[in-house]
Amino acid sequence: MNELELIKIAKLAAENAYIPYSGFTVGAALLTKDGKIYSGCNIENASYSPTNCAERTAFFKAVSEGERDFTAIAIVGGKDRNFTDYCSPCGVCRQVMAEFCNKDFKIILGRNDDYKTFTLGELLPENFSLKE
Ligand code: THU
């Protein structure tokens, strides 16, 4: 599974985004260590705060199926299902990633024509953790 394949799955997942309030579509594709993929989209709510980001949808689907080991996540996002810019994960999603992934977990930000990659250590240095 390479970066472009994972981005393609994130774009497919974005098609299911439930976005009546922001019109901002996000899709994510989370790769487990044994090669399985869990996708997710953002799901908004009239009360706003229950809104779930695409990244957390993917993580919660995977974790609730018993997955604990992750290698990478691809993320795409944009207005009107147009991925002209990179969509970087919000702080809450970074903290959820830090609960289950180590510093070398790969975060792939895709857009229409290209992508760039970061590690979780780069995007959330010195994260809060209660793990030994
Ligand atoms: N959103 C995500 O799905 N992931 C992020 O990392 C940032 C924001 C969603 C939440 C909301 O539905 C929309 O983008 C606009 O904030």
Short mmCIF file of N, CA, C and O and ligand atoms in Angstrom, two decimals:
data_model
loop_
_atom_site.label_atom_id
_atom_site.label_comp_id
_atom_site.label_asym_id
_atom_site.label_seq_id
_atom_site.Cartn_x
_atom_site.Cartn_y
_atom_site.Cartn_z
N MET A 1 0.86 -1.21 0.00
CA MET A 1 0.00 0.00 0.00
C MET A 1 0.88 1.24 0.00
O MET A 1 1.59 1.50 0.97
N ASN A 2 0.87 1.99 -1.08
CA ASN A 2 1.69 3.21 -1.10
C ASN A 2 0.84 4.45 -0.79
O ASN A 2 -0.38 4.37 -0.61
N GLU A 3 1.49 5.58 -0.75
CA GLU A 3 0.82 6.83 -0.35
C GLU A 3 -0.35 7.16 -1.27
O GLU A 3 -1.44 7.53 -0.81
N LEU A 4 -0.15 7.02 -2.58
CA LEU A 4 -1.19 7.40 -3.54
C LEU A 4 -2.43 6.50 -3.43
O LEU A 4 -3.56 6.97 -3.56
N GLU A 5 -2.19 5.22 -3.18
CA GLU A 5 -3.33 4.29 -3.01
C GLU A 5 -4.14 4.66 -1.77
O GLU A 5 -5.37 4.65 -1.79
N LEU A 6 -3.43 5.00 -0.70
CA LEU A 6 -4.12 5.36 0.55
C LEU A 6 -4.90 6.68 0.37
O LEU A 6 -6.03 6.81 0.86
N ILE A 7 -4.32 7.61 -0.35
CA ILE A 7 -5.01 8.89 -0.62
C ILE A 7 -6.28 8.65 -1.44
O ILE A 7 -7.32 9.27 -1.20
N LYS A 8 -6.18 7.73 -2.39
CA LYS A 8 -7.35 7.42 -3.22
C LYS A 8 -8.51 6.90 -2.35
O LYS A 8 -9.68 7.27 -2.54
N ILE A 9 -8.19 6.09 -1.37
CA ILE A 9 -9.22 5.55 -0.47
C ILE A 9 -9.78 6.67 0.42
O ILE A 9 -10.99 6.73 0.69
N ALA A 10 -8.91 7.59 0.84
CA ALA A 10 -9.38 8.74 1.63
C ALA A 10 -10.35 9.59 0.80
O ALA A 10 -11.37 10.07 1.32
N LYS A 11 -10.06 9.75 -0.48
CA LYS A 11 -10.95 10.54 -1.34
C LYS A 11 -12.30 9.84 -1.51
O LYS A 11 -13.36 10.50 -1.51
N LEU A 12 -12.29 8.54 -1.62
CA LEU A 12 -13.55 7.79 -1.71
C LEU A 12 -14.36 7.96 -0.43
O LEU A 12 -15.58 8.17 -0.46
N ALA A 13 -13.67 7.87 0.71
CA ALA A 13 -14.34 8.02 2.01
C ALA A 13 -14.96 9.40 2.14
O ALA A 13 -16.04 9.57 2.72
N ALA A 14 -14.31 10.41 1.59
CA ALA A 14 -14.80 11.79 1.68
C ALA A 14 -16.17 11.93 1.01
O ALA A 14 -16.94 12.83 1.36
N GLU A 15 -16.46 11.05 0.07
CA GLU A 15 -17.76 11.13 -0.61
C GLU A 15 -18.93 10.92 0.35
O GLU A 15 -20.05 11.35 0.09
N ASN A 16 -18.66 10.24 1.47
CA ASN A 16 -19.72 9.99 2.44
C ASN A 16 -19.81 11.07 3.51
O ASN A 16 -20.62 10.94 4.45
N ALA A 17 -18.98 12.10 3.43
CA ALA A 17 -18.98 13.14 4.46
C ALA A 17 -20.40 13.71 4.63
O ALA A 17 -21.10 13.99 3.65
N TYR A 18 -20.79 13.86 5.90
CA TYR A 18 -22.10 14.45 6.22
C TYR A 18 -21.83 15.88 6.68
O TYR A 18 -21.38 16.12 7.81
N ILE A 19 -22.03 16.85 5.77
CA ILE A 19 -21.52 18.20 6.02
C ILE A 19 -22.56 19.29 5.71
O ILE A 19 -22.26 20.24 4.98
N PRO A 20 -23.78 19.18 6.28
CA PRO A 20 -24.79 20.19 5.96
C PRO A 20 -24.46 21.58 6.49
O PRO A 20 -25.06 22.56 6.05
N TYR A 21 -23.53 21.70 7.44
CA TYR A 21 -23.27 23.00 8.08
C TYR A 21 -22.04 23.71 7.53
O TYR A 21 -22.09 24.90 7.26
N SER A 22 -20.94 23.00 7.35
CA SER A 22 -19.71 23.67 6.89
C SER A 22 -19.50 23.55 5.38
O SER A 22 -18.80 24.36 4.79
N GLY A 23 -20.04 22.50 4.77
CA GLY A 23 -19.74 22.25 3.36
C GLY A 23 -18.30 21.83 3.15
O GLY A 23 -17.82 21.79 2.01
N PHE A 24 -17.59 21.50 4.23
CA PHE A 24 -16.18 21.13 4.13
C PHE A 24 -16.05 19.61 4.27
O PHE A 24 -16.35 19.03 5.31
N THR A 25 -15.61 18.99 3.19
CA THR A 25 -15.52 17.53 3.12
C THR A 25 -14.15 17.05 3.58
O THR A 25 -13.13 17.57 3.12
N VAL A 26 -14.12 16.04 4.46
CA VAL A 26 -12.84 15.43 4.83
C VAL A 26 -12.96 13.91 4.73
O VAL A 26 -13.99 13.33 5.07
N GLY A 27 -11.90 13.30 4.24
CA GLY A 27 -11.83 11.83 4.18
C GLY A 27 -10.49 11.37 4.71
O GLY A 27 -9.47 12.06 4.56
N ALA A 28 -10.50 10.20 5.36
CA ALA A 28 -9.26 9.66 5.91
C ALA A 28 -9.19 8.16 5.64
O ALA A 28 -10.23 7.49 5.56
N ALA A 29 -7.98 7.65 5.46
CA ALA A 29 -7.77 6.21 5.31
C ALA A 29 -6.62 5.81 6.22
O ALA A 29 -5.49 6.31 6.08
N LEU A 30 -6.94 4.94 7.18
CA LEU A 30 -6.00 4.53 8.23
C LEU A 30 -5.49 3.13 7.94
O LEU A 30 -6.28 2.19 7.77
N LEU A 31 -4.17 2.99 7.89
CA LEU A 31 -3.53 1.71 7.56
C LEU A 31 -3.04 1.03 8.84
O LEU A 31 -2.31 1.65 9.63
N THR A 32 -3.43 -0.23 9.04
CA THR A 32 -2.94 -0.98 10.21
C THR A 32 -1.62 -1.66 9.86
O THR A 32 -1.26 -1.80 8.69
N LYS A 33 -0.92 -2.11 10.92
CA LYS A 33 0.39 -2.75 10.69
C LYS A 33 0.26 -4.00 9.84
O LYS A 33 1.16 -4.33 9.07
N ASP A 34 -0.90 -4.69 9.94
CA ASP A 34 -1.04 -5.90 9.12
C ASP A 34 -1.75 -5.63 7.79
O ASP A 34 -2.22 -6.56 7.12
N GLY A 35 -1.82 -4.38 7.38
CA GLY A 35 -2.24 -4.06 6.02
C GLY A 35 -3.73 -3.82 5.81
O GLY A 35 -4.17 -3.65 4.68
N LYS A 36 -4.50 -3.78 6.90
CA LYS A 36 -5.94 -3.49 6.74
C LYS A 36 -6.16 -1.97 6.69
O LYS A 36 -5.38 -1.21 7.27
N ILE A 37 -7.24 -1.57 6.04
CA ILE A 37 -7.53 -0.14 5.94
C ILE A 37 -8.91 0.16 6.51
O ILE A 37 -9.88 -0.52 6.17
N TYR A 38 -8.95 1.18 7.38
CA TYR A 38 -10.23 1.67 7.91
C TYR A 38 -10.37 3.11 7.42
O TYR A 38 -9.48 3.93 7.64
N SER A 39 -11.50 3.39 6.76
CA SER A 39 -11.68 4.75 6.24
C SER A 39 -12.66 5.50 7.12
O SER A 39 -13.39 4.91 7.94
N GLY A 40 -12.69 6.82 6.96
CA GLY A 40 -13.62 7.63 7.74
C GLY A 40 -13.90 8.95 7.05
O GLY A 40 -13.13 9.41 6.21
N CYS A 41 -15.06 9.53 7.41
CA CYS A 41 -15.40 10.87 6.89
C CYS A 41 -15.83 11.72 8.08
O CYS A 41 -16.06 11.20 9.17
N ASN A 42 -15.93 13.03 7.86
CA ASN A 42 -16.46 13.88 8.93
C ASN A 42 -17.98 13.79 8.96
O ASN A 42 -18.65 13.66 7.92
N ILE A 43 -18.51 13.85 10.17
CA ILE A 43 -19.95 13.71 10.40
C ILE A 43 -20.39 14.86 11.30
O ILE A 43 -20.03 14.91 12.48
N GLU A 44 -21.13 15.80 10.72
CA GLU A 44 -21.49 17.01 11.46
C GLU A 44 -22.81 16.84 12.20
O GLU A 44 -23.53 15.86 12.01
N ASN A 45 -23.11 17.85 13.04
CA ASN A 45 -24.32 17.79 13.86
C ASN A 45 -24.87 19.20 14.03
O ASN A 45 -24.09 20.16 14.17
N ALA A 46 -26.22 19.31 14.08
CA ALA A 46 -26.86 20.61 14.24
C ALA A 46 -26.42 21.30 15.53
O ALA A 46 -26.41 22.52 15.63
N SER A 47 -26.00 20.51 16.51
CA SER A 47 -25.54 21.06 17.77
C SER A 47 -24.02 21.34 17.77
O SER A 47 -23.44 21.66 18.80
N TYR A 48 -23.42 21.18 16.60
CA TYR A 48 -22.00 21.49 16.31
C TYR A 48 -20.98 20.67 17.08
O TYR A 48 -20.16 20.00 16.49
N SER A 49 -20.98 20.74 18.43
CA SER A 49 -19.88 20.09 19.15
C SER A 49 -19.84 18.56 18.99
O SER A 49 -18.76 17.98 19.10
N PRO A 50 -20.97 17.88 18.74
CA PRO A 50 -20.85 16.43 18.52
C PRO A 50 -20.20 16.05 17.19
O PRO A 50 -20.00 14.87 16.91
N THR A 51 -19.89 17.02 16.36
CA THR A 51 -19.26 16.73 15.07
C THR A 51 -18.02 15.87 15.25
O THR A 51 -17.21 16.12 16.14
N ASN A 52 -17.90 14.84 14.40
CA ASN A 52 -16.71 13.99 14.47
C ASN A 52 -15.88 14.17 13.21
O ASN A 52 -16.39 14.08 12.10
N CYS A 53 -14.59 14.40 13.41
CA CYS A 53 -13.68 14.57 12.27
C CYS A 53 -13.47 13.22 11.56
O CYS A 53 -13.61 12.15 12.17
N ALA A 54 -13.06 13.30 10.31
CA ALA A 54 -12.82 12.09 9.50
C ALA A 54 -11.75 11.19 10.12
O ALA A 54 -11.89 9.96 10.14
N GLU A 55 -10.70 11.81 10.64
CA GLU A 55 -9.59 11.02 11.21
C GLU A 55 -10.06 10.21 12.41
O GLU A 55 -9.74 9.03 12.56
N ARG A 56 -10.86 10.88 13.28
CA ARG A 56 -11.34 10.15 14.46
C ARG A 56 -12.37 9.10 14.08
O ARG A 56 -12.43 8.04 14.70
N THR A 57 -13.16 9.37 13.06
CA THR A 57 -14.09 8.32 12.60
C THR A 57 -13.29 7.07 12.21
O THR A 57 -13.63 5.95 12.61
N ALA A 58 -12.22 7.26 11.46
CA ALA A 58 -11.40 6.12 11.02
C ALA A 58 -10.77 5.41 12.22
O ALA A 58 -10.80 4.17 12.32
N PHE A 59 -10.21 6.18 13.15
CA PHE A 59 -9.59 5.57 14.33
C PHE A 59 -10.61 4.81 15.18
O PHE A 59 -10.35 3.69 15.62
N PHE A 60 -11.77 5.42 15.39
CA PHE A 60 -12.74 4.78 16.29
C PHE A 60 -13.34 3.53 15.64
O PHE A 60 -13.63 2.55 16.33
N LYS A 61 -13.51 3.56 14.33
CA LYS A 61 -13.95 2.34 13.64
C LYS A 61 -12.92 1.22 13.87
O LYS A 61 -13.27 0.08 14.20
N ALA A 62 -11.66 1.55 13.66
CA ALA A 62 -10.60 0.55 13.76
C ALA A 62 -10.44 0.03 15.19
O ALA A 62 -10.40 -1.19 15.42
N VAL A 63 -10.37 0.96 16.14
CA VAL A 63 -10.15 0.56 17.53
C VAL A 63 -11.32 -0.27 18.04
O VAL A 63 -11.14 -1.27 18.75
N SER A 64 -12.53 0.09 17.61
CA SER A 64 -13.70 -0.67 18.07
C SER A 64 -13.78 -2.04 17.43
O SER A 64 -14.55 -2.90 17.88
N GLU A 65 -12.99 -2.27 16.38
CA GLU A 65 -12.90 -3.61 15.78
C GLU A 65 -11.70 -4.38 16.34
O GLU A 65 -11.33 -5.44 15.82
N GLY A 66 -11.03 -3.81 17.34
CA GLY A 66 -9.94 -4.52 18.01
C GLY A 66 -8.55 -4.16 17.51
O GLY A 66 -7.55 -4.68 18.00
N GLU A 67 -8.45 -3.27 16.54
CA GLU A 67 -7.13 -2.87 16.02
C GLU A 67 -6.40 -1.98 17.02
O GLU A 67 -7.02 -1.13 17.66
N ARG A 68 -5.10 -2.18 17.15
CA ARG A 68 -4.31 -1.34 18.06
C ARG A 68 -3.00 -0.85 17.44
O ARG A 68 -2.35 0.03 17.99
N ASP A 69 -2.60 -1.42 16.30
CA ASP A 69 -1.29 -1.08 15.72
C ASP A 69 -1.46 -0.44 14.36
O ASP A 69 -1.99 -1.06 13.43
N PHE A 70 -0.97 0.79 14.24
CA PHE A 70 -1.20 1.56 13.02
C PHE A 70 0.11 2.07 12.43
O PHE A 70 1.05 2.41 13.17
N THR A 71 0.11 2.16 11.11
CA THR A 71 1.32 2.58 10.38
C THR A 71 1.20 3.99 9.83
O THR A 71 2.16 4.76 9.88
N ALA A 72 0.04 4.30 9.23
CA ALA A 72 -0.10 5.58 8.52
C ALA A 72 -1.56 5.96 8.38
O ALA A 72 -2.45 5.11 8.46
N ILE A 73 -1.77 7.26 8.15
CA ILE A 73 -3.12 7.73 7.81
C ILE A 73 -2.98 8.72 6.65
O ILE A 73 -2.05 9.53 6.63
N ALA A 74 -3.89 8.62 5.67
CA ALA A 74 -3.95 9.61 4.59
C ALA A 74 -5.18 10.48 4.84
O ALA A 74 -6.24 9.96 5.23
N ILE A 75 -5.06 11.77 4.61
CA ILE A 75 -6.15 12.72 4.86
C ILE A 75 -6.31 13.66 3.66
O ILE A 75 -5.31 14.17 3.13
N VAL A 76 -7.55 13.83 3.24
CA VAL A 76 -7.85 14.85 2.21
C VAL A 76 -9.02 15.68 2.73
O VAL A 76 -9.86 15.20 3.48
N GLY A 77 -9.07 16.93 2.31
CA GLY A 77 -10.20 17.77 2.73
C GLY A 77 -10.32 19.01 1.88
O GLY A 77 -9.32 19.49 1.32
N GLY A 78 -11.56 19.49 1.75
CA GLY A 78 -11.74 20.72 1.00
C GLY A 78 -13.21 21.06 0.84
O GLY A 78 -14.09 20.25 1.11
N LYS A 79 -13.45 22.30 0.43
CA LYS A 79 -14.82 22.78 0.18
C LYS A 79 -15.32 22.17 -1.11
O LYS A 79 -14.56 22.02 -2.08
N ASP A 80 -16.62 21.86 -1.15
CA ASP A 80 -17.26 21.38 -2.37
C ASP A 80 -16.55 20.17 -2.99
O ASP A 80 -16.43 20.07 -4.21
N ARG A 81 -16.01 19.33 -2.15
CA ARG A 81 -15.32 18.11 -2.58
C ARG A 81 -14.18 18.39 -3.56
O ARG A 81 -13.90 17.63 -4.48
N ASN A 82 -13.53 19.53 -3.35
CA ASN A 82 -12.40 19.91 -4.19
C ASN A 82 -11.15 20.01 -3.31
O ASN A 82 -11.11 20.84 -2.41
N PHE A 83 -10.17 19.18 -3.59
CA PHE A 83 -9.02 19.08 -2.70
C PHE A 83 -7.85 19.92 -3.22
O PHE A 83 -6.80 19.39 -3.58
N THR A 84 -8.07 21.24 -3.23
CA THR A 84 -7.03 22.12 -3.79
C THR A 84 -5.88 22.36 -2.80
O THR A 84 -4.77 22.64 -3.23
N ASP A 85 -6.19 22.26 -1.50
CA ASP A 85 -5.15 22.49 -0.48
C ASP A 85 -4.99 21.27 0.41
O ASP A 85 -5.87 20.42 0.48
N TYR A 86 -3.90 21.23 1.14
CA TYR A 86 -3.72 20.18 2.13
C TYR A 86 -4.67 20.42 3.30
O TYR A 86 -4.96 21.57 3.65
N CYS A 87 -5.13 19.35 3.91
CA CYS A 87 -5.98 19.43 5.10
C CYS A 87 -5.23 18.77 6.26
O CYS A 87 -5.07 17.56 6.29
N SER A 88 -4.78 19.60 7.16
CA SER A 88 -3.97 19.12 8.28
C SER A 88 -4.88 18.73 9.45
O SER A 88 -5.87 19.41 9.71
N PRO A 89 -4.55 17.65 10.15
CA PRO A 89 -5.45 17.19 11.23
C PRO A 89 -5.53 18.18 12.39
O PRO A 89 -4.53 18.79 12.77
N CYS A 90 -6.72 18.33 12.95
CA CYS A 90 -6.92 19.25 14.08
C CYS A 90 -6.21 18.70 15.33
O CYS A 90 -5.80 17.54 15.39
N GLY A 91 -6.12 19.55 16.33
CA GLY A 91 -5.41 19.17 17.55
C GLY A 91 -6.03 17.98 18.27
O GLY A 91 -5.32 17.13 18.80
N VAL A 92 -7.36 17.92 18.27
CA VAL A 92 -8.03 16.80 18.95
C VAL A 92 -7.68 15.48 18.25
O VAL A 92 -7.38 14.47 18.90
N CYS A 93 -7.69 15.49 16.93
CA CYS A 93 -7.36 14.27 16.19
C CYS A 93 -5.90 13.88 16.40
O CYS A 93 -5.56 12.70 16.50
N ARG A 94 -5.02 14.86 16.48
CA ARG A 94 -3.60 14.56 16.75
C ARG A 94 -3.46 13.87 18.11
O ARG A 94 -2.67 12.94 18.28
N GLN A 95 -4.23 14.35 19.10
CA GLN A 95 -4.16 13.74 20.43
C GLN A 95 -4.69 12.30 20.40
O GLN A 95 -4.15 11.42 21.08
N VAL A 96 -5.74 12.06 19.62
CA VAL A 96 -6.26 10.69 19.49
C VAL A 96 -5.21 9.80 18.81
O VAL A 96 -4.97 8.66 19.23
N MET A 97 -4.55 10.33 17.79
CA MET A 97 -3.46 9.56 17.15
C MET A 97 -2.38 9.20 18.17
O MET A 97 -1.87 8.08 18.21
N ALA A 98 -2.06 10.18 19.05
CA ALA A 98 -0.99 9.97 20.03
C ALA A 98 -1.35 8.89 21.05
O ALA A 98 -0.48 8.28 21.66
N GLU A 99 -2.65 8.65 21.24
CA GLU A 99 -3.08 7.61 22.18
C GLU A 99 -2.71 6.21 21.66
O GLU A 99 -2.42 5.31 22.43
N PHE A 100 -2.73 6.06 20.33
CA PHE A 100 -2.57 4.73 19.74
C PHE A 100 -1.31 4.55 18.91
O PHE A 100 -1.00 3.43 18.50
N CYS A 101 -0.60 5.64 18.62
CA CYS A 101 0.52 5.55 17.67
C CYS A 101 1.77 6.14 18.29
O CYS A 101 1.70 7.02 19.13
N ASN A 102 2.91 5.68 17.80
CA ASN A 102 4.15 6.29 18.28
C ASN A 102 4.61 7.41 17.36
O ASN A 102 3.95 7.73 16.38
N LYS A 103 5.75 7.97 17.69
CA LYS A 103 6.18 9.21 17.03
C LYS A 103 6.46 9.05 15.54
O LYS A 103 6.43 10.02 14.79
N ASP A 104 6.74 7.81 15.10
CA ASP A 104 7.04 7.65 13.67
C ASP A 104 5.80 7.30 12.83
O ASP A 104 5.91 7.05 11.62
N PHE A 105 4.62 7.31 13.43
CA PHE A 105 3.36 7.14 12.68
C PHE A 105 3.33 8.20 11.57
O PHE A 105 3.59 9.39 11.80
N LYS A 106 2.99 7.72 10.35
CA LYS A 106 3.09 8.61 9.19
C LYS A 106 1.74 9.28 8.88
O LYS A 106 0.71 8.60 8.82
N ILE A 107 1.76 10.58 8.69
CA ILE A 107 0.56 11.35 8.36
C ILE A 107 0.73 11.91 6.95
O ILE A 107 1.62 12.73 6.70
N ILE A 108 -0.12 11.42 6.04
CA ILE A 108 0.00 11.78 4.62
C ILE A 108 -1.10 12.77 4.29
O ILE A 108 -2.29 12.46 4.41
N LEU A 109 -0.72 13.96 3.90
CA LEU A 109 -1.71 14.99 3.52
C LEU A 109 -1.78 15.03 2.00
O LEU A 109 -0.80 15.40 1.34
N GLY A 110 -2.95 14.66 1.47
CA GLY A 110 -3.10 14.61 0.01
C GLY A 110 -3.89 15.80 -0.50
O GLY A 110 -4.71 16.37 0.21
N ARG A 111 -3.63 16.18 -1.72
CA ARG A 111 -4.52 17.15 -2.39
C ARG A 111 -4.65 16.68 -3.84
O ARG A 111 -4.24 15.57 -4.16
N ASN A 112 -5.20 17.52 -4.70
CA ASN A 112 -5.51 17.05 -6.06
C ASN A 112 -4.33 16.37 -6.75
O ASN A 112 -4.46 15.27 -7.27
N ASP A 113 -3.18 17.03 -6.75
CA ASP A 113 -2.10 16.55 -7.60
C ASP A 113 -0.91 15.96 -6.87
O ASP A 113 -0.08 15.30 -7.49
N ASP A 114 -0.81 16.21 -5.57
CA ASP A 114 0.39 15.73 -4.88
C ASP A 114 0.08 15.50 -3.39
O ASP A 114 -1.07 15.60 -2.97
N TYR A 115 1.11 15.21 -2.65
CA TYR A 115 0.94 14.99 -1.21
C TYR A 115 2.23 15.35 -0.49
O TYR A 115 3.29 15.49 -1.12
N LYS A 116 2.12 15.54 0.84
CA LYS A 116 3.32 15.65 1.65
C LYS A 116 3.12 14.83 2.91
O LYS A 116 1.99 14.59 3.33
N THR A 117 4.22 14.40 3.49
CA THR A 117 4.10 13.52 4.66
C THR A 117 4.82 14.13 5.87
O THR A 117 5.81 14.85 5.74
N PHE A 118 4.27 13.81 7.03
CA PHE A 118 4.85 14.20 8.31
C PHE A 118 4.83 12.97 9.21
O PHE A 118 4.12 12.00 8.94
N THR A 119 5.55 13.06 10.32
CA THR A 119 5.37 12.06 11.36
C THR A 119 4.53 12.69 12.46
O THR A 119 4.44 13.92 12.57
N LEU A 120 3.93 11.82 13.29
CA LEU A 120 3.16 12.34 14.42
C LEU A 120 4.06 13.14 15.36
O LEU A 120 3.65 14.15 15.92
N GLY A 121 5.31 12.70 15.49
CA GLY A 121 6.27 13.44 16.33
C GLY A 121 6.47 14.87 15.84
O GLY A 121 6.68 15.78 16.64
N GLU A 122 6.39 15.06 14.53
CA GLU A 122 6.54 16.42 13.99
C GLU A 122 5.29 17.26 14.24
O GLU A 122 5.38 18.45 14.52
N LEU A 123 4.12 16.63 14.08
CA LEU A 123 2.87 17.40 14.19
C LEU A 123 2.36 17.56 15.62
O LEU A 123 1.54 18.44 15.89
N LEU A 124 2.82 16.70 16.53
CA LEU A 124 2.42 16.83 17.94
C LEU A 124 3.60 16.48 18.86
O LEU A 124 3.58 15.45 19.54
N PRO A 125 4.61 17.34 18.88
CA PRO A 125 5.77 17.06 19.73
C PRO A 125 5.39 17.21 21.20
O PRO A 125 4.47 17.96 21.54
N GLU A 126 6.07 16.47 22.04
CA GLU A 126 5.86 16.58 23.51
C GLU A 126 4.40 16.39 23.89
O GLU A 126 3.85 17.13 24.71
N ASN A 127 3.74 15.39 23.27
CA ASN A 127 2.32 15.21 23.54
C ASN A 127 2.05 14.70 24.96
O ASN A 127 2.89 14.04 25.57
N PHE A 128 0.85 15.00 25.43
CA PHE A 128 0.43 14.52 26.74
C PHE A 128 0.16 13.02 26.65
O PHE A 128 -0.50 12.56 25.71
N SER A 129 0.66 12.26 27.63
CA SER A 129 0.42 10.83 27.64
C SER A 129 0.50 10.31 29.06
O SER A 129 1.30 10.80 29.86
N LEU A 130 -0.35 9.32 29.38
CA LEU A 130 -0.28 8.67 30.69
C LEU A 130 0.36 7.29 30.57
O LEU A 130 0.47 6.57 31.54
N LYS A 131 0.78 6.96 29.32
CA LYS A 131 1.39 5.65 29.09
C LYS A 131 2.83 5.65 29.58
O LYS A 131 3.52 6.66 29.48
N GLU A 132 3.27 4.52 30.10
CA GLU A 132 4.66 4.39 30.59
C GLU A 132 5.63 4.45 29.43
O GLU A 132 5.36 3.94 28.38
N1 THU B 1 -12.60 18.36 10.12
C1 THU B 1 -12.14 17.08 9.98
O1 THU B 1 -12.87 16.17 9.60
N2 THU B 1 -10.83 16.84 10.29
C2 THU B 1 -9.95 17.78 10.72
O2 THU B 1 -8.83 17.45 11.10
C3 THU B 1 -10.34 19.20 10.73
C4 THU B 1 -11.80 19.47 10.58
C5 THU B 1 -14.01 18.63 9.78
C6 THU B 1 -14.89 18.99 10.95
C7 THU B 1 -15.99 19.76 10.27
O3 THU B 1 -16.98 18.86 9.81
C8 THU B 1 -15.33 20.41 9.08
O4 THU B 1 -14.09 19.74 8.90
C9 THU B 1 -15.08 21.90 9.23
O5 THU B 1 -14.45 22.16 10.41
#
